[in-house]
Amino acid sequence: MNKIRENTVHNTANDTQIDRSKQQKIAGISSVLGSTIEWYDFFLYGTMAAIIFPQLFFPEQDPYVATLLTFSTYAVGYVARPIGGILFGHLGDKIGRKVSLVATLILMGVMTLLVGLLPGYNQIGLWAPIIVTVLRFLQGIAIGGEWPGSVLISMEWGTKKNRGFMAALPQIGVPLGLILGTAVTSLFITVSGDSFQTWGWRVPFILSIFLVIIGLVIRFNLLETPSFKKALEEKELPKLPFVSVFKHYPKQVISGVFSNVSSDIAFGVFAFYTTTYGIKFLGLDKSIFVNATLVGAVIAVFAISLFGYLSDKISPKKILGFGNILLILWALPYFYLLNTKSTGLIFLAIIIAFIIHSIMWAPLAPVIAASFPAHLRFSGSAITFMFRGLIGGGVAPLISTYLLNKFDTGYAISGYIIIAAVIALIALKFVDVKYHKED
């Protein structure tokens, strides 16, 4: 490890003449592409969890129980995220952002390929759900390091005038990954027809390996950020970064988790559970929700870019607060429109939901990452973001399934979303967004 650190410091001298604006563009593009690939893999599982996995891995269960078990394997990915955040946060703060990003991409790619090749319950029995749960766990570990690495490599190459926008660029990878995963899923639903449940669902998972190869080629050409190099030169790196984060920055972690948890819960409901709600509760065709989600994700790409730009002009905290207020106002109308069973109104509900989520999602990165100094920023960002996901999006489909089964109405889920948004607004008052001397 010391040798790697010495090489990184040595490379600093060679990088002094590098055109920062050029590196900024390369970092932005590589972060968006890498993030897109990682989230494609991660969300592809979520999509299949809603439409295929209950029958494939839990065929002998009651439909309600099978759905709960499937979303439990989905939640496992979120449980693993803090572990991945600590592991790759350690690598990212001790060795470098680049090393961690390459490792996360390889891990995610291999696990996703194996999911696509995994036999179902009818072939290998109980081993099928056990193995898919393990693979999902390892996917979660990969995401635990991917998000903070992508954000930091982009944000730290930015300038004081555009850090919010640069930090928002990797966030675009979420809707792009969802677009790609949804589009490929929709394509193979059409192409494979009745064979989708036997082999059609596997192809999107297997194809991801080609995306990973492209992402690796780009990431191998990345340079470390000036902020991390300065931290290396000043020998500020702690032996255990995650311990230092909890010891010296507990307020930043706690306020960061709860001020952003609503966006993750909202996404878990809007992007994933809505499909299950439409199919199981409303009795509608899954293609309506798959296509509406696709349109919403396309619009989100532009919305995230816009509000990332505005976060530099206004304030990341104010943008995030505004998004939470809109979420409170939209939670009830959202399910009202879904319940009409009108295709047009369902599209409208989902599109507006994605725009509101984008308003919260765009400033999330600077709100979290700028709360920590460079020598602890990877670990601090990873821990905060991943615990937010663990209590947010990871359990959102599970809690939504329970609430719907207990109260027999989607408005119970609306209440869940509103409570999360109120908590986020309160926690946001304790968030201190600032950039440090290394920047």
XYZ file of C-alpha atoms in Angstrom:
439
model
C 0.000 0.000 0.000
C 2.848 2.415 0.816
C 4.392 1.774 -2.594
C 1.107 2.632 -4.299
C 0.883 5.816 -2.268
C 4.450 6.769 -3.195
C 3.673 6.263 -6.872
C 0.587 8.428 -6.530
C 2.598 11.250 -4.936
C 5.296 10.872 -7.608
C 2.684 11.192 -10.318
C 1.583 14.477 -8.774
C 4.721 16.187 -9.997
C 4.153 14.875 -13.508
C 0.551 16.097 -13.497
C 1.250 19.738 -12.662
C 1.119 20.801 -16.319
C -2.124 18.961 -17.036
C -4.942 21.051 -18.471
C -7.482 21.088 -15.640
C -10.409 21.892 -17.937
C -9.557 18.863 -20.068
C -9.334 16.622 -17.018
C -12.606 18.061 -15.805
C -14.320 16.911 -19.000
C -12.712 13.467 -18.853
C -13.678 13.066 -15.187
C -17.250 14.130 -15.881
C -17.687 11.764 -18.822
C -16.054 8.815 -17.070
C -18.122 9.365 -13.930
C -21.383 9.519 -15.849
C -20.557 6.431 -17.908
C -19.243 4.384 -15.002
C -22.151 5.383 -12.786
C -24.608 4.513 -15.565
C -23.151 1.023 -15.900
C -23.199 0.379 -12.162
C -26.787 1.592 -11.746
C -27.918 -0.289 -14.855
C -26.750 -3.477 -13.188
C -28.240 -2.537 -9.823
C -31.631 -1.386 -11.150
C -31.948 -4.265 -13.570
C -32.235 -6.500 -10.533
C -34.933 -4.227 -9.094
C -36.966 -4.378 -12.299
C -36.750 -8.166 -12.492
C -37.590 -8.380 -8.777
C -40.937 -6.805 -9.598
C -41.880 -8.883 -12.649
C -39.903 -12.162 -12.745
C -38.089 -13.188 -9.566
C -41.108 -14.070 -7.356
C -42.051 -16.879 -9.767
C -38.470 -17.804 -10.609
C -36.948 -18.071 -7.127
C -40.003 -18.462 -4.848
C -42.586 -20.365 -6.930
C -44.035 -22.364 -4.040
C -44.932 -19.314 -1.931
C -48.152 -17.368 -1.622
C -47.966 -14.361 -4.034
C -47.809 -11.864 -1.142
C -45.083 -13.867 0.622
C -43.169 -14.344 -2.640
C -43.215 -10.590 -3.254
C -41.968 -9.924 0.277
C -39.180 -12.485 -0.104
C -38.155 -11.061 -3.477
C -37.989 -7.505 -2.164
C -36.039 -8.864 0.796
C -33.310 -9.998 -1.587
C -33.553 -6.534 -3.155
C -33.113 -4.960 0.293
C -30.032 -7.103 0.924
C -28.230 -4.970 -1.658
C -28.860 -1.941 0.522
C -27.772 -3.751 3.674
C -24.445 -4.448 1.970
C -23.914 -0.834 0.893
C -22.483 0.443 4.213
C -20.029 -2.462 4.200
C -18.986 -1.538 0.668
C -18.804 2.097 1.701
C -16.412 1.304 4.552
C -14.299 -1.071 2.433
C -13.983 1.046 -0.681
C -13.976 4.250 1.365
C -10.826 2.932 3.037
C -9.254 2.221 -0.366
C -10.427 5.539 -1.774
C -8.994 7.588 1.087
C -5.782 5.578 1.499
C -4.833 4.620 -2.066
C -6.974 6.706 -4.357
C -10.341 7.279 -5.986
C -9.287 5.591 -9.229
C -8.272 2.243 -7.692
C -11.553 2.020 -5.832
C -13.618 2.894 -8.912
C -11.978 0.220 -11.041
C -12.534 -2.399 -8.327
C -16.224 -1.541 -7.875
C -16.908 -1.759 -11.600
C -15.278 -5.193 -11.909
C -17.153 -6.531 -8.873
C -20.516 -5.254 -10.075
C -19.986 -6.581 -13.604
C -19.084 -10.095 -12.516
C -21.966 -10.361 -10.028
C -24.499 -9.141 -12.591
C -23.285 -11.659 -15.166
C -23.662 -14.474 -12.641
C -27.254 -13.426 -11.858
C -28.038 -13.786 -15.563
C -26.565 -17.282 -15.638
C -28.158 -18.502 -12.389
C -30.623 -21.448 -12.632
C -34.045 -21.009 -11.024
C -35.737 -22.774 -8.121
C -37.085 -25.522 -10.367
C -33.537 -26.458 -11.407
C -31.485 -26.238 -8.196
C -34.099 -25.796 -5.483
C -33.306 -23.783 -2.377
C -29.813 -22.968 -3.662
C -31.323 -20.583 -6.226
C -32.693 -17.986 -3.758
C -29.621 -18.410 -1.538
C -27.170 -17.743 -4.372
C -29.145 -14.822 -5.814
C -29.187 -13.253 -2.349
C -25.393 -13.582 -2.071
C -24.921 -12.078 -5.538
C -27.238 -9.205 -4.635
C -25.241 -8.653 -1.443
C -22.016 -8.353 -3.443
C -23.741 -5.965 -5.872
C -24.575 -3.784 -2.888
C -20.953 -3.793 -1.766
C -19.929 -2.586 -5.222
C -22.465 0.256 -5.200
C -21.204 1.172 -1.727
C -17.933 2.296 -3.309
C -19.193 3.390 -6.723
C -21.336 6.356 -5.791
C -18.840 8.264 -3.610
C -15.980 7.502 -5.998
C -17.852 8.789 -9.037
C -19.019 11.899 -7.214
C -15.585 12.743 -5.821
C -13.623 12.154 -9.025
C -16.008 14.559 -10.755
C -16.534 17.135 -7.984
C -12.863 17.377 -7.029
C -11.870 18.132 -10.619
C -14.414 20.951 -10.638
C -13.858 24.596 -9.733
C -15.487 26.786 -7.102
C -18.000 27.961 -9.715
C -19.208 24.560 -10.923
C -18.658 21.996 -8.148
C -22.381 21.506 -7.640
C -22.909 20.793 -11.329
C -19.867 18.499 -11.498
C -21.061 16.589 -8.420
C -24.490 16.221 -10.032
C -23.077 14.638 -13.210
C -22.625 11.145 -11.715
C -26.196 11.481 -10.410
C -27.306 11.422 -14.046
C -26.043 7.843 -14.100
C -29.054 6.829 -11.999
C -31.764 7.736 -14.554
C -29.474 6.731 -17.431
C -28.938 3.335 -15.819
C -32.672 3.063 -15.257
C -33.353 4.081 -18.875
C -30.905 1.535 -20.186
C -32.160 -1.234 -17.909
C -35.824 -0.464 -18.579
C -35.329 -0.117 -22.328
C -33.422 -3.388 -22.602
C -36.011 -5.139 -20.416
C -38.867 -3.740 -22.523
C -37.065 -4.808 -25.711
C -36.610 -8.390 -24.581
C -40.156 -8.601 -23.211
C -41.242 -7.879 -26.786
C -38.607 -9.975 -28.582
C -38.796 -13.080 -26.390
C -42.562 -12.999 -25.834
C -43.704 -15.978 -23.781
C -40.061 -17.063 -23.451
C -39.187 -13.989 -21.371
C -39.637 -15.942 -18.141
C -37.311 -18.717 -19.318
C -34.447 -16.998 -21.168
C -35.471 -13.467 -22.184
C -34.890 -11.959 -18.731
C -31.330 -13.318 -18.656
C -30.009 -11.452 -21.693
C -29.970 -7.937 -20.130
C -27.831 -9.257 -17.264
C -25.377 -10.992 -19.598
C -25.068 -7.959 -21.888
C -23.853 -5.829 -18.991
C -20.391 -7.398 -19.196
C -19.747 -5.543 -22.461
C -20.640 -2.234 -20.803
C -18.250 -3.022 -17.967
C -15.372 -3.547 -20.407
C -16.015 -0.121 -21.975
C -16.181 1.477 -18.529
C -12.916 -0.117 -17.442
C -11.071 1.168 -20.509
C -12.100 4.724 -19.609
C -11.416 4.404 -15.902
C -7.899 3.100 -16.446
C -7.171 6.484 -18.090
C -8.425 8.521 -15.130
C -6.062 10.699 -13.089
C -6.311 11.240 -9.356
C -7.894 14.500 -8.228
C -5.867 17.502 -6.994
C -7.639 17.371 -3.613
C -6.615 13.772 -2.953
C -3.032 14.396 -4.122
C -2.710 17.347 -1.772
C -3.977 15.219 1.103
C -1.362 12.579 0.238
C 1.460 15.125 0.104
C 0.492 16.581 3.468
C 0.371 13.065 5.011
C -3.097 13.661 6.452
C -4.350 10.147 5.816
C -5.588 8.311 8.942
C -4.997 4.601 9.459
C -8.721 3.838 9.616
C -10.665 6.574 7.773
C -14.124 5.259 8.715
C -13.210 5.360 12.434
C -12.077 8.959 12.058
C -15.346 9.831 10.323
C -17.477 8.511 13.190
C -15.135 10.063 15.763
C -14.777 13.559 14.345
C -17.802 14.034 12.063
C -20.826 12.299 13.653
C -23.069 15.353 13.129
C -22.284 15.397 9.410
C -23.083 11.691 9.084
C -26.371 11.817 11.015
C -27.674 15.020 9.416
C -26.540 13.807 5.989
C -28.381 10.498 6.374
C -31.706 11.899 7.516
C -31.725 14.990 5.285
C -31.486 12.750 2.228
C -33.453 9.661 3.239
C -36.695 10.907 1.677
C -35.218 11.003 -1.829
C -34.226 7.355 -1.539
C -37.627 6.287 -0.203
C -39.340 8.240 -2.977
C -37.183 6.580 -5.615
C -37.796 3.127 -4.163
C -41.543 3.739 -4.467
C -41.625 5.651 -7.777
C -39.108 3.589 -9.741
C -39.687 0.093 -8.350
C -42.711 -0.462 -6.151
C -45.078 1.381 -8.482
C -44.724 -1.423 -11.023
C -45.693 -4.025 -8.422
C -48.557 -1.807 -7.233
C -49.871 -1.449 -10.768
C -49.662 -5.153 -11.577
C -50.768 -6.715 -8.272
C -53.161 -4.116 -6.860
C -54.557 -2.332 -9.905
C -54.466 -5.352 -12.230
C -52.865 -3.416 -15.098
C -50.333 -4.534 -17.671
C -46.698 -4.168 -16.628
C -45.759 -2.453 -19.902
C -47.658 0.700 -18.844
C -45.414 1.180 -15.827
C -42.225 0.062 -17.541
C -42.773 2.594 -20.332
C -43.872 5.385 -17.970
C -40.763 4.802 -15.874
C -38.651 4.980 -19.020
C -40.137 8.356 -20.004
C -39.740 9.664 -16.452
C -36.093 8.623 -16.382
C -35.372 10.376 -19.709
C -36.802 13.627 -18.358
C -34.854 13.134 -15.118
C -31.537 13.269 -17.017
C -32.251 16.857 -18.039
C -33.841 17.796 -14.711
C -30.803 16.615 -12.728
C -28.482 18.601 -14.992
C -30.610 21.739 -14.552
C -30.892 21.544 -10.785
C -27.231 20.607 -10.436
C -26.456 23.841 -12.269
C -28.897 25.785 -10.087
C -27.300 24.393 -6.927
C -24.197 26.408 -7.825
C -26.268 29.524 -8.446
C -28.567 29.235 -5.426
C -27.625 26.682 -2.758
C -27.599 22.864 -2.579
C -29.500 23.013 0.721
C -32.224 25.267 -0.643
C -32.701 23.119 -3.743
C -32.929 19.968 -1.602
C -35.413 21.611 0.760
C -37.567 22.759 -2.155
C -37.636 19.215 -3.532
C -38.810 17.811 -0.199
C -41.641 20.341 0.005
C -42.795 19.331 -3.486
C -42.588 15.657 -2.463
C -44.938 16.292 0.452
C -47.398 18.022 -1.860
C -47.251 15.282 -4.523
C -47.429 12.145 -2.357
C -51.245 11.975 -2.231
C -52.024 13.101 -5.817
C -49.514 10.515 -7.046
C -51.586 7.536 -5.884
C -54.831 9.279 -6.784
C -53.709 9.444 -10.414
C -52.440 5.853 -10.389
C -55.783 4.663 -9.038
C -57.657 6.159 -11.999
C -56.105 3.366 -14.112
C -55.892 5.894 -16.950
C -52.706 5.348 -18.953
C -52.294 9.082 -19.577
C -52.732 10.021 -15.925
C -50.411 7.232 -14.808
C -47.735 8.613 -17.141
C -48.341 12.117 -15.749
C -48.042 10.899 -12.141
C -44.779 9.061 -12.742
C -43.195 11.830 -14.839
C -43.887 14.512 -12.228
C -42.639 12.151 -9.499
C -39.358 11.721 -11.376
C -38.948 15.482 -11.779
C -39.473 16.022 -8.052
C -37.002 13.274 -7.250
C -34.479 14.907 -9.612
C -34.776 18.182 -7.691
C -33.728 16.313 -4.531
C -31.219 14.034 -6.223
C -29.150 16.709 -8.014
C -27.905 18.605 -4.903
C -27.569 15.477 -2.775
C -23.922 14.881 -3.718
C -22.549 18.309 -2.744
C -24.723 18.349 0.395
C -23.077 15.113 1.536
C -19.573 15.242 0.047
C -18.782 18.873 0.895
C -19.406 18.163 4.568
C -16.113 16.255 4.847
C -12.436 17.202 4.250
C -10.632 15.542 1.321
C -8.654 13.025 3.399
C -11.908 11.594 4.811
C -14.314 12.555 2.043
C -14.564 9.162 0.363
C -15.286 7.336 3.623
C -17.544 10.075 4.983
C -19.575 10.324 1.785
C -19.827 6.549 1.396
C -20.931 5.912 4.975
C -23.500 8.720 4.902
C -24.940 7.823 1.514
C -25.103 4.106 2.178
C -26.760 4.303 5.597
C -29.251 6.672 4.011
C -29.978 3.984 1.423
C -30.210 1.260 4.045
C -33.025 2.964 5.968
C -34.493 4.537 2.834
C -34.755 2.887 -0.565
C -33.590 -0.491 0.670
C -36.695 -1.059 2.773
C -39.119 1.178 0.851
C -40.559 -1.631 -1.333
C -40.852 -3.901 1.719
C -42.593 -1.283 3.840
C -44.813 -0.310 0.905
C -45.823 -3.964 0.419
C -46.680 -4.244 4.119
C -48.646 -0.970 4.204
C -50.661 -1.883 1.131
C -51.456 -5.337 2.491
C -52.488 -3.934 5.890
C -54.488 -0.866 4.825
C -55.502 -1.902 1.312
C -54.825 1.578 -0.090
C -51.901 3.333 -1.754
C -52.539 6.410 0.382
C -50.887 4.590 3.289
C -47.693 4.655 1.208
C -48.283 8.373 0.604
C -48.216 8.882 4.375
C -44.935 6.989 4.578
C -43.394 9.302 1.949
C -44.704 12.459 3.655
C -43.273 11.461 7.047
C -39.859 10.819 5.437
C -39.906 14.233 3.729
C -40.779 16.041 6.971
C -37.895 14.296 8.749
C -35.573 15.321 5.895
C -36.580 18.983 6.164
C -35.864 18.982 9.901
C -32.469 17.273 9.471
C -31.512 19.649 6.666
C -31.315 22.503 9.184
C -28.315 20.790 10.769
C -26.407 20.260 7.501
C -23.351 22.469 6.945
C -22.267 22.512 3.293
C -18.745 23.917 2.926
C -15.600 23.250 0.948
C -12.298 22.671 2.662
C -8.739 23.910 2.213
C -7.744 20.999 -0.050
C -10.249 22.260 -2.625
